[in-house]
CSV table of C-alpha atoms and ligand atoms in Angstrom, one decimal:
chain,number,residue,atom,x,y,z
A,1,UNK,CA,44.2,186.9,196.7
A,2,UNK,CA,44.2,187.1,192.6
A,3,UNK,CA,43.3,190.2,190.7
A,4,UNK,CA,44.1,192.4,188.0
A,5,UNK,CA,45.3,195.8,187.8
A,6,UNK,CA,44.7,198.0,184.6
A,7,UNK,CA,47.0,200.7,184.0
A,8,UNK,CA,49.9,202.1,181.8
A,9,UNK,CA,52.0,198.7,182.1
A,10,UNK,CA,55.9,199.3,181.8
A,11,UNK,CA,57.4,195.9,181.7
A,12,UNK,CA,60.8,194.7,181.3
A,13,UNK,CA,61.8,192.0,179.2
A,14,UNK,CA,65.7,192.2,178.5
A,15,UNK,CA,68.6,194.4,178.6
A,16,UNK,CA,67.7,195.7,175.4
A,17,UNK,CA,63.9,195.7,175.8
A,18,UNK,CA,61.3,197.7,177.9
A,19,UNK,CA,57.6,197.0,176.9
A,20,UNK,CA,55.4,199.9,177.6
A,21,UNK,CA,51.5,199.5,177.0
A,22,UNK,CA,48.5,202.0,177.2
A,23,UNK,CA,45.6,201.0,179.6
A,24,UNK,CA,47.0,197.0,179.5
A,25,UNK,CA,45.4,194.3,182.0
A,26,UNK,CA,48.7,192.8,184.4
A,27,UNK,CA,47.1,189.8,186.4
A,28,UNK,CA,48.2,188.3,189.7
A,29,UNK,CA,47.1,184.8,190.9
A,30,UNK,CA,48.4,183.2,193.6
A,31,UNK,CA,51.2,185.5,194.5
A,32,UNK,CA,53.1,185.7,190.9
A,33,UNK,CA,52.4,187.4,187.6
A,34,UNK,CA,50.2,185.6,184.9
A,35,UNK,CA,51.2,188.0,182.8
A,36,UNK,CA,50.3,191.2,180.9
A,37,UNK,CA,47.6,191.6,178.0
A,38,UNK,CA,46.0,194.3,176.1
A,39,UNK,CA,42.3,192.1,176.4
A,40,UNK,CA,41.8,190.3,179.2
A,41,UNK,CA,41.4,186.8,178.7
A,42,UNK,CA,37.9,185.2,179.4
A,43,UNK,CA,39.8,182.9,182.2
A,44,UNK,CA,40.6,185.9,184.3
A,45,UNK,CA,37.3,188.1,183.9
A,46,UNK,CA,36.3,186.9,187.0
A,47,UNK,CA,38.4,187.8,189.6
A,48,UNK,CA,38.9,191.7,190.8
A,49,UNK,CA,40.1,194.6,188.8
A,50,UNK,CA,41.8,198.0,189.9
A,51,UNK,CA,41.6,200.2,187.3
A,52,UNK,CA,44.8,202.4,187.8
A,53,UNK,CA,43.6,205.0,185.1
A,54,UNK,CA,46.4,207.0,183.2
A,55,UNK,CA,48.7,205.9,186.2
A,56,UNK,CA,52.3,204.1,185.3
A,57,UNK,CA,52.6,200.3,186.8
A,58,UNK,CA,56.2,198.8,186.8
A,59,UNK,CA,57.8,196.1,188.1
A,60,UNK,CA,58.9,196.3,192.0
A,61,UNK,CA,62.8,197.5,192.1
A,62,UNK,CA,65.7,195.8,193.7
A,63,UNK,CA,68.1,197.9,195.7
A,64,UNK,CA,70.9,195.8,196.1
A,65,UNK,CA,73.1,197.8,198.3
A,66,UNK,CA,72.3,200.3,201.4
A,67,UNK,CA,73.3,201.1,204.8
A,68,UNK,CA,69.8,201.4,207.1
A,69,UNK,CA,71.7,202.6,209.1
A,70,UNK,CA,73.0,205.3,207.5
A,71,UNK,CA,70.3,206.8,206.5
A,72,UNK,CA,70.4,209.5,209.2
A,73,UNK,CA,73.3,211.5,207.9
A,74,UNK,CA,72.9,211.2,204.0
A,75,UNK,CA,73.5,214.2,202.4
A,76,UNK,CA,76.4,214.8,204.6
A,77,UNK,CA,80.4,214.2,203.5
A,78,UNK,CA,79.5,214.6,199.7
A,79,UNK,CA,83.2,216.3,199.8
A,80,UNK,CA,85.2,213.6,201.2
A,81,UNK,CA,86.8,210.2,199.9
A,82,UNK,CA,85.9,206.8,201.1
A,83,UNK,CA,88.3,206.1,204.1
A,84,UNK,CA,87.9,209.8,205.3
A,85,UNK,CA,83.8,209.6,205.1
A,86,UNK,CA,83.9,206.0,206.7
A,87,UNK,CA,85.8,207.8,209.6
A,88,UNK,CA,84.0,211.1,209.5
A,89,UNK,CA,80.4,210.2,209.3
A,90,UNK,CA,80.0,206.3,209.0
A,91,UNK,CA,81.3,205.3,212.1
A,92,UNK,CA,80.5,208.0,214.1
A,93,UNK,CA,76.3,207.2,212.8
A,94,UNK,CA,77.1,203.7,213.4
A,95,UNK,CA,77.9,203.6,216.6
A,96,UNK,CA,75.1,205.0,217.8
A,97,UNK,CA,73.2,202.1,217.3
A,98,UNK,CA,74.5,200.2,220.8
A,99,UNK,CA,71.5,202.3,222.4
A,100,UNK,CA,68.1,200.0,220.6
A,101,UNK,CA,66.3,203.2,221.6
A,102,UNK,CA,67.6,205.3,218.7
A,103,UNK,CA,68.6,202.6,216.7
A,104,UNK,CA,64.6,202.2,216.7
A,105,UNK,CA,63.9,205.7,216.1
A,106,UNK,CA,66.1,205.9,213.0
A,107,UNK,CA,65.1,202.6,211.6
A,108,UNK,CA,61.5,203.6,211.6
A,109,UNK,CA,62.4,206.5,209.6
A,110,UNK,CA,64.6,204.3,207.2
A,111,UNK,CA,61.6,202.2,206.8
A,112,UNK,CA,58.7,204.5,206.8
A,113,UNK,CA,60.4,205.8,203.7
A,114,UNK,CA,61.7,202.7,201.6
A,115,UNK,CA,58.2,201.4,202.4
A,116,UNK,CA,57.1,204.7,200.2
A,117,UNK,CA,59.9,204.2,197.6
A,118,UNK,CA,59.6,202.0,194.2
A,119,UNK,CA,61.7,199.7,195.9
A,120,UNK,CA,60.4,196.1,196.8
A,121,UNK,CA,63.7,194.1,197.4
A,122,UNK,CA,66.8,195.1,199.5
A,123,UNK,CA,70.5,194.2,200.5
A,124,UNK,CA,70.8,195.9,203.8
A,125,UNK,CA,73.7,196.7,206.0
A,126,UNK,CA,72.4,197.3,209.3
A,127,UNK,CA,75.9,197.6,212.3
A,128,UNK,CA,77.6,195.0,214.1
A,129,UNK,CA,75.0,195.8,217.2
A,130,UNK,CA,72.7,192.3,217.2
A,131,UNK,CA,69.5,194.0,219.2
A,132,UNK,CA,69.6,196.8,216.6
A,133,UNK,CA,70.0,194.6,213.2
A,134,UNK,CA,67.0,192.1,214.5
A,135,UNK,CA,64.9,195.5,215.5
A,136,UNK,CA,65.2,196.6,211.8
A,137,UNK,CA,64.4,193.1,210.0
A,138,UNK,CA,61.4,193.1,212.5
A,139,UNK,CA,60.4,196.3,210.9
A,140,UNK,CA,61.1,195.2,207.6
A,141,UNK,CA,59.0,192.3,207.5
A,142,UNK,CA,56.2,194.3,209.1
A,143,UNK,CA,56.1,196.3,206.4
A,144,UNK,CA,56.4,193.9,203.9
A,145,UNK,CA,58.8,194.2,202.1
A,146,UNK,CA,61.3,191.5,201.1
A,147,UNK,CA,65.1,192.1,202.1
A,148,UNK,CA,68.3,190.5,202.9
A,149,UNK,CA,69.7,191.8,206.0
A,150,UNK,CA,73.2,192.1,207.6
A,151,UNK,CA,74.8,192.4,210.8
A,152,UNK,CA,78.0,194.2,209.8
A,153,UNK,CA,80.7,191.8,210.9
A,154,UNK,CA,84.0,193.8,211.7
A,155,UNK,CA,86.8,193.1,213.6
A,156,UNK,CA,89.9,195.5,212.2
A,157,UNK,CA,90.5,199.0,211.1
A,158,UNK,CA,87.6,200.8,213.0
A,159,UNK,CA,86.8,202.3,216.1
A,160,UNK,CA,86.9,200.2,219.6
A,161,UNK,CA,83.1,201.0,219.6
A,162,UNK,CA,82.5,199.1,216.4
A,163,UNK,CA,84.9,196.5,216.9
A,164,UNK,CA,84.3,193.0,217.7
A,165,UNK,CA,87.4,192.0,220.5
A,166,UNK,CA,88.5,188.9,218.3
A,167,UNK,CA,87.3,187.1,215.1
A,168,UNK,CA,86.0,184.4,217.6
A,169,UNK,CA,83.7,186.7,219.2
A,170,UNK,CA,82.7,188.0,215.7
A,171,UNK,CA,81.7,184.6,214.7
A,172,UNK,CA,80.0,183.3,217.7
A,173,UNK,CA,77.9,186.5,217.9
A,174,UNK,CA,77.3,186.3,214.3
A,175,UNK,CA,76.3,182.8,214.4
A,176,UNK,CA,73.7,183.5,217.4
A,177,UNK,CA,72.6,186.4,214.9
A,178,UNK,CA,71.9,184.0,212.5
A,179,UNK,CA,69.6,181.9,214.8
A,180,UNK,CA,68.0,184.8,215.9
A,181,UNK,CA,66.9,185.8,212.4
A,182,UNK,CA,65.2,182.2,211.9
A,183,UNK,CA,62.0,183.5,213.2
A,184,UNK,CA,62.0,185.9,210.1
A,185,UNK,CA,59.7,185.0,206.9
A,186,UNK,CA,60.4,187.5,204.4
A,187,UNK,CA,63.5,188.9,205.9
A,188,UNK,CA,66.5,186.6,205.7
A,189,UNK,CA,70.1,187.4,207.0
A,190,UNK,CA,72.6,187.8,204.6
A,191,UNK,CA,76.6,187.5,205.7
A,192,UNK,CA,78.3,190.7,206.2
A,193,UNK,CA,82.0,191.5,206.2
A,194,UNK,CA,82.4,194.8,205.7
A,195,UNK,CA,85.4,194.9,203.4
A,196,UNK,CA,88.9,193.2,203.6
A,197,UNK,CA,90.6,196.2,205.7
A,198,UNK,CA,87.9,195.5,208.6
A,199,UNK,CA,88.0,191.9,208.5
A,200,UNK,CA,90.6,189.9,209.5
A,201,UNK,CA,91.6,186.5,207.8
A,202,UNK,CA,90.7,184.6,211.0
A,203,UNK,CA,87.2,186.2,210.6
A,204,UNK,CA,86.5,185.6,206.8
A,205,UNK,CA,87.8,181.7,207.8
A,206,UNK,CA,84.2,181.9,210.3
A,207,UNK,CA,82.1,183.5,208.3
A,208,UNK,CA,82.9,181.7,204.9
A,209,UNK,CA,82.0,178.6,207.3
A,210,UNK,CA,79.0,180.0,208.3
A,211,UNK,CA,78.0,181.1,205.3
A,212,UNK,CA,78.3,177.1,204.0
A,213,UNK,CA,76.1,176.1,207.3
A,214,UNK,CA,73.8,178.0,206.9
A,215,UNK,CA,73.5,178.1,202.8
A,216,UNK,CA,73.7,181.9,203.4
A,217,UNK,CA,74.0,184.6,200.5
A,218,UNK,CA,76.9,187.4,200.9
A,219,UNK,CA,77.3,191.2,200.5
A,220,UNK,CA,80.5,193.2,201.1
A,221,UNK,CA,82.4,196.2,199.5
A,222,UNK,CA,85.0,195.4,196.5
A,223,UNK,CA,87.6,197.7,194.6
A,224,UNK,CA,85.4,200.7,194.9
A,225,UNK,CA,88.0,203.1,195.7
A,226,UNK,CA,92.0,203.2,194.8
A,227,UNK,CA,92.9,204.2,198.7
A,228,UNK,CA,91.1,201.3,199.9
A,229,UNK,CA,92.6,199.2,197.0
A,230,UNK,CA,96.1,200.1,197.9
A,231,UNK,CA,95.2,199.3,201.7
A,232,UNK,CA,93.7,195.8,201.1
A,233,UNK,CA,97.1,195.4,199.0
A,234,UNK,CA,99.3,195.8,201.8
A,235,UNK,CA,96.9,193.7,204.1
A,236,UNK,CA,96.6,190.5,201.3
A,237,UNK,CA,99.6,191.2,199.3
A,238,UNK,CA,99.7,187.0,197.7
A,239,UNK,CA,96.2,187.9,196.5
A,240,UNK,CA,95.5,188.1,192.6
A,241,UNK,CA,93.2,190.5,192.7
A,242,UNK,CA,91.0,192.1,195.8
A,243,UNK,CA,88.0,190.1,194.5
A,244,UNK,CA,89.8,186.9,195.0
A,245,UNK,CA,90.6,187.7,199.2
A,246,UNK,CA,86.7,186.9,199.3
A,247,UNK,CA,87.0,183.9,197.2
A,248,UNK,CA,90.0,182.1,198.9
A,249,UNK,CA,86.9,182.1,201.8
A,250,UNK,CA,84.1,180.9,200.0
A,251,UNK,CA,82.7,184.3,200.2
A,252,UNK,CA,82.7,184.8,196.2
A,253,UNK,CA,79.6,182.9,195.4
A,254,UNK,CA,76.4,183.1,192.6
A,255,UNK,CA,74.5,184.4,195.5
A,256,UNK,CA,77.1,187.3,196.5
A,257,UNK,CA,76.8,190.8,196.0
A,258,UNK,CA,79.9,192.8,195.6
A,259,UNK,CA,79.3,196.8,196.1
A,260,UNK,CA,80.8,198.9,193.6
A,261,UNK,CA,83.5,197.4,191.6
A,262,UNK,CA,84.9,200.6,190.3
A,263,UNK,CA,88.5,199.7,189.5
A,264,UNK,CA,87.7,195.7,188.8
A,265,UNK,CA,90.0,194.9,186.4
A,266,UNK,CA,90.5,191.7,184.1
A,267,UNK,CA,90.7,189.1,186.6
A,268,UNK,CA,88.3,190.7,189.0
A,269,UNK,CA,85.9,190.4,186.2
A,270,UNK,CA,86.3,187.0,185.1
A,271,UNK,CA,86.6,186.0,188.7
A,272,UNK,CA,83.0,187.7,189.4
A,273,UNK,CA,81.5,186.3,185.8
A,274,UNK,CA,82.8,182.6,186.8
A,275,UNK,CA,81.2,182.4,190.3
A,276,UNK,CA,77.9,184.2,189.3
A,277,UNK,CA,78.3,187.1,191.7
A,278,UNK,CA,76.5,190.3,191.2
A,279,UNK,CA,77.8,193.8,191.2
A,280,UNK,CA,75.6,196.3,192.9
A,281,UNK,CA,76.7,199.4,190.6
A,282,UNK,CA,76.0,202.8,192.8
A,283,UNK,CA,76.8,205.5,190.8
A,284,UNK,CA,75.8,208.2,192.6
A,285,UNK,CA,78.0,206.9,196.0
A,286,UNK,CA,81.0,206.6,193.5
A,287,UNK,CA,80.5,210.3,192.5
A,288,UNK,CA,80.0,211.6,195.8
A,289,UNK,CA,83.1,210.2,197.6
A,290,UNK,CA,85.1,210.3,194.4
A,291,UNK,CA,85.4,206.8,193.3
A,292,UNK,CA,85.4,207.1,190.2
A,293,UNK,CA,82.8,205.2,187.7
A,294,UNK,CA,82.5,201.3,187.6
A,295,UNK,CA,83.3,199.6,184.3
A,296,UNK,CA,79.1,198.5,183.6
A,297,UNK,CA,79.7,198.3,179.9
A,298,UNK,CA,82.5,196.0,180.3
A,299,UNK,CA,80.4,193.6,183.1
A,300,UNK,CA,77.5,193.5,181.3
A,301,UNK,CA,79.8,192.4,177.8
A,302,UNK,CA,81.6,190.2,180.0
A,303,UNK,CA,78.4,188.4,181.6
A,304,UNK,CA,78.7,189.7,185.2
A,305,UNK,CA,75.4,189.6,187.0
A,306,UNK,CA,75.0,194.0,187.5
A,307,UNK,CA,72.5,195.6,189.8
A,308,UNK,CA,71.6,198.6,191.0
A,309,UNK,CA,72.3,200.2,194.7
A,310,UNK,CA,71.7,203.4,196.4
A,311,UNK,CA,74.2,202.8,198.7
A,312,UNK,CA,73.0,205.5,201.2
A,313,UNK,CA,74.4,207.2,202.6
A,314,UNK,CA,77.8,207.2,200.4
A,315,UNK,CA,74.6,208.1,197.9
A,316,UNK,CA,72.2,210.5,199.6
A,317,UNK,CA,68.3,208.9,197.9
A,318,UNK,CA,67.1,205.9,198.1
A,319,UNK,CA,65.2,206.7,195.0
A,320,UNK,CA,66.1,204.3,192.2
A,321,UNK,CA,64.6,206.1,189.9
A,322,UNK,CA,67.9,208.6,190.6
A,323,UNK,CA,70.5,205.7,190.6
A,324,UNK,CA,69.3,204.9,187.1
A,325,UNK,CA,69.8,208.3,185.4
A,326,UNK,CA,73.3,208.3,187.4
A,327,UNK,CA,74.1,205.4,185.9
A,328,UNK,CA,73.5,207.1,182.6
A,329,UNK,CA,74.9,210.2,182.9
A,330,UNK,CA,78.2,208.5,184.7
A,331,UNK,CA,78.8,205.9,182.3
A,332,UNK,CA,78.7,209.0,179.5
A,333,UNK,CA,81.6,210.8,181.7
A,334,UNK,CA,83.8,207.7,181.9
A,335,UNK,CA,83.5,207.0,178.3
A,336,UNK,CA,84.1,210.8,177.5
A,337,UNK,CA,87.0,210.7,180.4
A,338,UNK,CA,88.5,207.2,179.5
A,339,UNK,CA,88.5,207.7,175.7
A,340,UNK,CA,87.2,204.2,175.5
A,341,UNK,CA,85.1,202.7,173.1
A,342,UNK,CA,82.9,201.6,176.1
A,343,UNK,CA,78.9,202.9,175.1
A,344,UNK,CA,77.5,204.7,177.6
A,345,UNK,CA,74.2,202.7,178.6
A,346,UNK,CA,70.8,203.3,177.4
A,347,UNK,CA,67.4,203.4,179.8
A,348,UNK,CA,66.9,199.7,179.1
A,349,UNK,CA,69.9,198.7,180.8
A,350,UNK,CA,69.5,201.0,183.6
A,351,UNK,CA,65.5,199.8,184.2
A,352,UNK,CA,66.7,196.4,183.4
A,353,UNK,CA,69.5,196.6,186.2
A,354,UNK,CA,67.1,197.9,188.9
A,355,UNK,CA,64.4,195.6,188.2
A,356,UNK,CA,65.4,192.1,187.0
A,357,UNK,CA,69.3,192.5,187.5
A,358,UNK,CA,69.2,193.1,191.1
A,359,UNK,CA,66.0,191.2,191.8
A,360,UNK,CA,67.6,188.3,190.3
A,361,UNK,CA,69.4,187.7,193.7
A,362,UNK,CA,65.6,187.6,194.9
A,363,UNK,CA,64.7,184.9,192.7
A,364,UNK,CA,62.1,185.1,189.9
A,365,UNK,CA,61.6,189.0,190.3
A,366,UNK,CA,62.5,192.4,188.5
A,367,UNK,CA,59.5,191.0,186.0
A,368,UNK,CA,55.4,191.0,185.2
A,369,UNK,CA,56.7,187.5,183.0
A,370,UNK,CA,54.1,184.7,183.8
A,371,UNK,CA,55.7,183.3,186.8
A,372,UNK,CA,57.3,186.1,188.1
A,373,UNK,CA,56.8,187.0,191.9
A,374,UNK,CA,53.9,190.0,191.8
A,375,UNK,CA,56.0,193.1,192.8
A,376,UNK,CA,54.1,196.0,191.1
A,377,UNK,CA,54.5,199.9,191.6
A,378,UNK,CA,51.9,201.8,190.5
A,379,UNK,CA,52.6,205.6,190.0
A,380,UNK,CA,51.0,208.7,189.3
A,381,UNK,CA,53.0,211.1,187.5
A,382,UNK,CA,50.8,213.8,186.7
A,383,UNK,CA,53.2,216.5,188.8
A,384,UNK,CA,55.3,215.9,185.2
A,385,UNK,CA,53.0,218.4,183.3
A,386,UNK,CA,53.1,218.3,179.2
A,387,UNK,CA,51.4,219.9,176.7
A,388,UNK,CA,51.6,217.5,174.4
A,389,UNK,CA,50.3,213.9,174.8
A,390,UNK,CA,53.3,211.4,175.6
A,391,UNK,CA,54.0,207.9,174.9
A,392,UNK,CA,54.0,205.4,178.1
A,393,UNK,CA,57.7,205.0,177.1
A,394,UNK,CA,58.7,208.8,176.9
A,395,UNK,CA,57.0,208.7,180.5
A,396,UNK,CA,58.9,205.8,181.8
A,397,UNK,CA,62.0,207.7,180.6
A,398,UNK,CA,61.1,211.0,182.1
A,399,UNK,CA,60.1,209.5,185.3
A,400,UNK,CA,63.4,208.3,185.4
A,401,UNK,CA,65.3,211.8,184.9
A,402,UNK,CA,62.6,213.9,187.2
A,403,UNK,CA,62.0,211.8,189.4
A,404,UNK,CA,60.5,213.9,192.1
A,405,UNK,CA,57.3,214.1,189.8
A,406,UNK,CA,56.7,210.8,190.9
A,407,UNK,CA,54.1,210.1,193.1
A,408,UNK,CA,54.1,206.5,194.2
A,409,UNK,CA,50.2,205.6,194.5
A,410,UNK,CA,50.6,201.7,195.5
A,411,UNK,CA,52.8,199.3,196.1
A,412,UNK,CA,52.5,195.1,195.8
A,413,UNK,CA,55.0,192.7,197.0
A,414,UNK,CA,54.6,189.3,196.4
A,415,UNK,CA,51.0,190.0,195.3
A,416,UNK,CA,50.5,191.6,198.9
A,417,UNK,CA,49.6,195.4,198.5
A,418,UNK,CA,52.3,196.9,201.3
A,419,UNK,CA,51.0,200.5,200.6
A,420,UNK,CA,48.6,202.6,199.2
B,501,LIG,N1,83.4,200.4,202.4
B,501,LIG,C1,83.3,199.9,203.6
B,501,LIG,N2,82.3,200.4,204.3
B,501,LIG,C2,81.7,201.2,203.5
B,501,LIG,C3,80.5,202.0,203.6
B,501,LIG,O1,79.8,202.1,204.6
B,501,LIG,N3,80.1,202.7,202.5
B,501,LIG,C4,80.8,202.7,201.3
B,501,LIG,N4,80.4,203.4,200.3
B,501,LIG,N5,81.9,201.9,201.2
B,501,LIG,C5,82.3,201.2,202.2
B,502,LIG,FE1,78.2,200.6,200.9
């Protein structure tokens, strides 16, 4: 169906622009934005209009990194480092999702609550458990929301429980995943090593074949923490750079995501900008389990493709809203820590990185650009009281910092309304 909605439009143009109109017209026919206009024109006064009131509209957001299925113990291991956490609270959670009963129960929950979120577009890791991961795309695309899903594929490093018997196994049942998934309109699979230390070679081999069968995107972990750095050392020690153990696969494409990419250095970085592959920056994760902070200012200079993720449960909100003030308030620490001339980044980038940096893996998204798929948020933030009247921009940028006076009032994906 094509209609308008009339509302305080918050649009994103470019890295360095956010267009933010009072009580604007944004117009959705067949699906995609026609764009945004302070008068209507005479070509659309026919067809429906919302009027939203005093209520924000922005673009739908891209997470382009979380664990479903980790969603049940965020909050929890703040105080521990990657390889500690993984074995403390991710496996353990993980595991649990052999019985489809509670792997049900929890993705419901996981749902219920993204479907609620400013979030249109996902990268999900689900586990290596098949039944489970097809459970959770089934809710997904009931809901309607748009994601890439992936079956963890693991077959090193981590408990019996998670641990596929040989990289044989992995790939068959990967590859009858894949099938599986086929019945699936807006919820696609996505290829899933974990990271190098739970993948062996022999499996990368499958899945980077796989991946070319099937024309299948990619999301893993890379350099996000220097234990895990120093580990995949030892494991690929001829490798250039961590980065380039998923290349040597064909796993380092322009439709990858790379979580993280904390301690990428020079080669990393021109290894990521040359293939086109996106790094899904999650600040608050790299806090928590003491990454450290990824070089943004550096990718964005250099031309890598940078998203945001929430990466729950290393992060504990899915709110994006909270990854994008992390993302300023981090990239202030590491150029006060670092002494680097690196600028922290302003709210442009940080919108511009939720919405059209990540949803560039999506396609055409991240936008109200004519052309653009229609994912619109609308969202009342009255809870953010003032006594003074503020610009639409001022409350963009406030809804960004307190975000918990956002109430989210409807949601459109694709020009379908999924809530509200
Ligand atoms: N590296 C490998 N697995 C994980 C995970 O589940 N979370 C994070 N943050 N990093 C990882
Ligand atoms: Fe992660």
């Amino acid at each position: 169906m094509d209609f308008v909605l009339r509302g305080c439009v918050c649009d994103c143009i470019d890295k360095e622009r956010i267009d933010a109109r009072e009580r604007a017209y944004l117009v959705c026919v067949g699906g995609k934005s026609a764009g945004v206009f302070d008068t209507l024109p005479e070509r659309f006064a026919g067809l429906p209009c919302t009027d939203c009131g005093g209520s924000l509209i922005i673009p739908g957001l891209t997470d382009l990194h979380v664990h479903a299925s980790q969603y049940a113990f965020r909050g929890l291991g703040g105080d521990l480092q990657l390889l500690d956490w993984l074995n403390a609270n991710a496996f353990p959670e993980e595991a649990r999702f052999a019985d489809l009963g509670y792997a049900d129960a929890a993705y419901d929950i996981f749902v219920q609550d993204l479907l609620r979120s400013a979030t249109t577009r996902a990268c999900i890791f689900a586990t290596v458990h098949t039944p489970a991961t097809l459970r959770l795309m089934e809710k997904l695309e009931k809901a309607g929301l748009r994601a890439l899903v992936g079956r963890v594929s693991m077959d090193r490093g981590c408990p019996p429980s998670l641990c596929e018997s040989d990289a044989e196994t992995a790939a068959r049942d990967e590859e009858e995943w894949i099938i599986r998934s086929s019945d699936f309109k807006n919820v696609r699979p996505i290829i899933t090593p974990r990271f190098v230390p739970a993948c062996s070679d022999a499996l990368m081999r499958r899945l980077g074949g796989l991946r070319e069968k099937y024309s299948l995107p990619v999301q893993s972990h890379l350099s996000e923490n220097l234990g895990e750095i120093e580990l995949v050392r030892s494991l690929a020690p001829d490798a250039e750079c961590y980065g380039a153990v998923y290349d040597k696969y064909g796993l380092f494409t322009g439709s990858t995501v790379m979580a993280h990419c904390v301690h990428s250095g020079a080669a990393e970085t021109e290894l990521m900008r040359s293939r086109g592959v996106f790094a899904a920056h999650c600040p608050e994760c790299n806090a928590n389990i003491a990454s450290g902070v990824a070089p943004v200012r550096r990718f964005l200079n250099a031309g890598v493709r940078v998203g945001l993720g929430s990466d729950v449960a290393g992060g504990s909100t899915l709110c994006l809203f909270t990854a994008m003030a992390m993302a300023v308030r981090c990239s202030k620490l590491r150029a006060h820590f670092t002494g680097e001339a690196d600028a922290p980044l302003k709210t442009e980038e940080v919108f511009y990185m939720a919405a059209r940096g990540g949803g560039e893996m999506f396609g055409k998204v991240g936008s109200f650009e004519a052309g653009f798929d229609f994912d619109a948020v609308v969202i009342d933030d009255a809870a953010l009281r003032s006594p003074r009247p503020l610009t639409v921009r001022e409350r963009l940028e406030r809804l960004i910092y307190l975000a918990d006076g956002a109430r989210i009032k409807a949601k459109y994906v694709a020009g379908a309304k999924v809530f509200g």
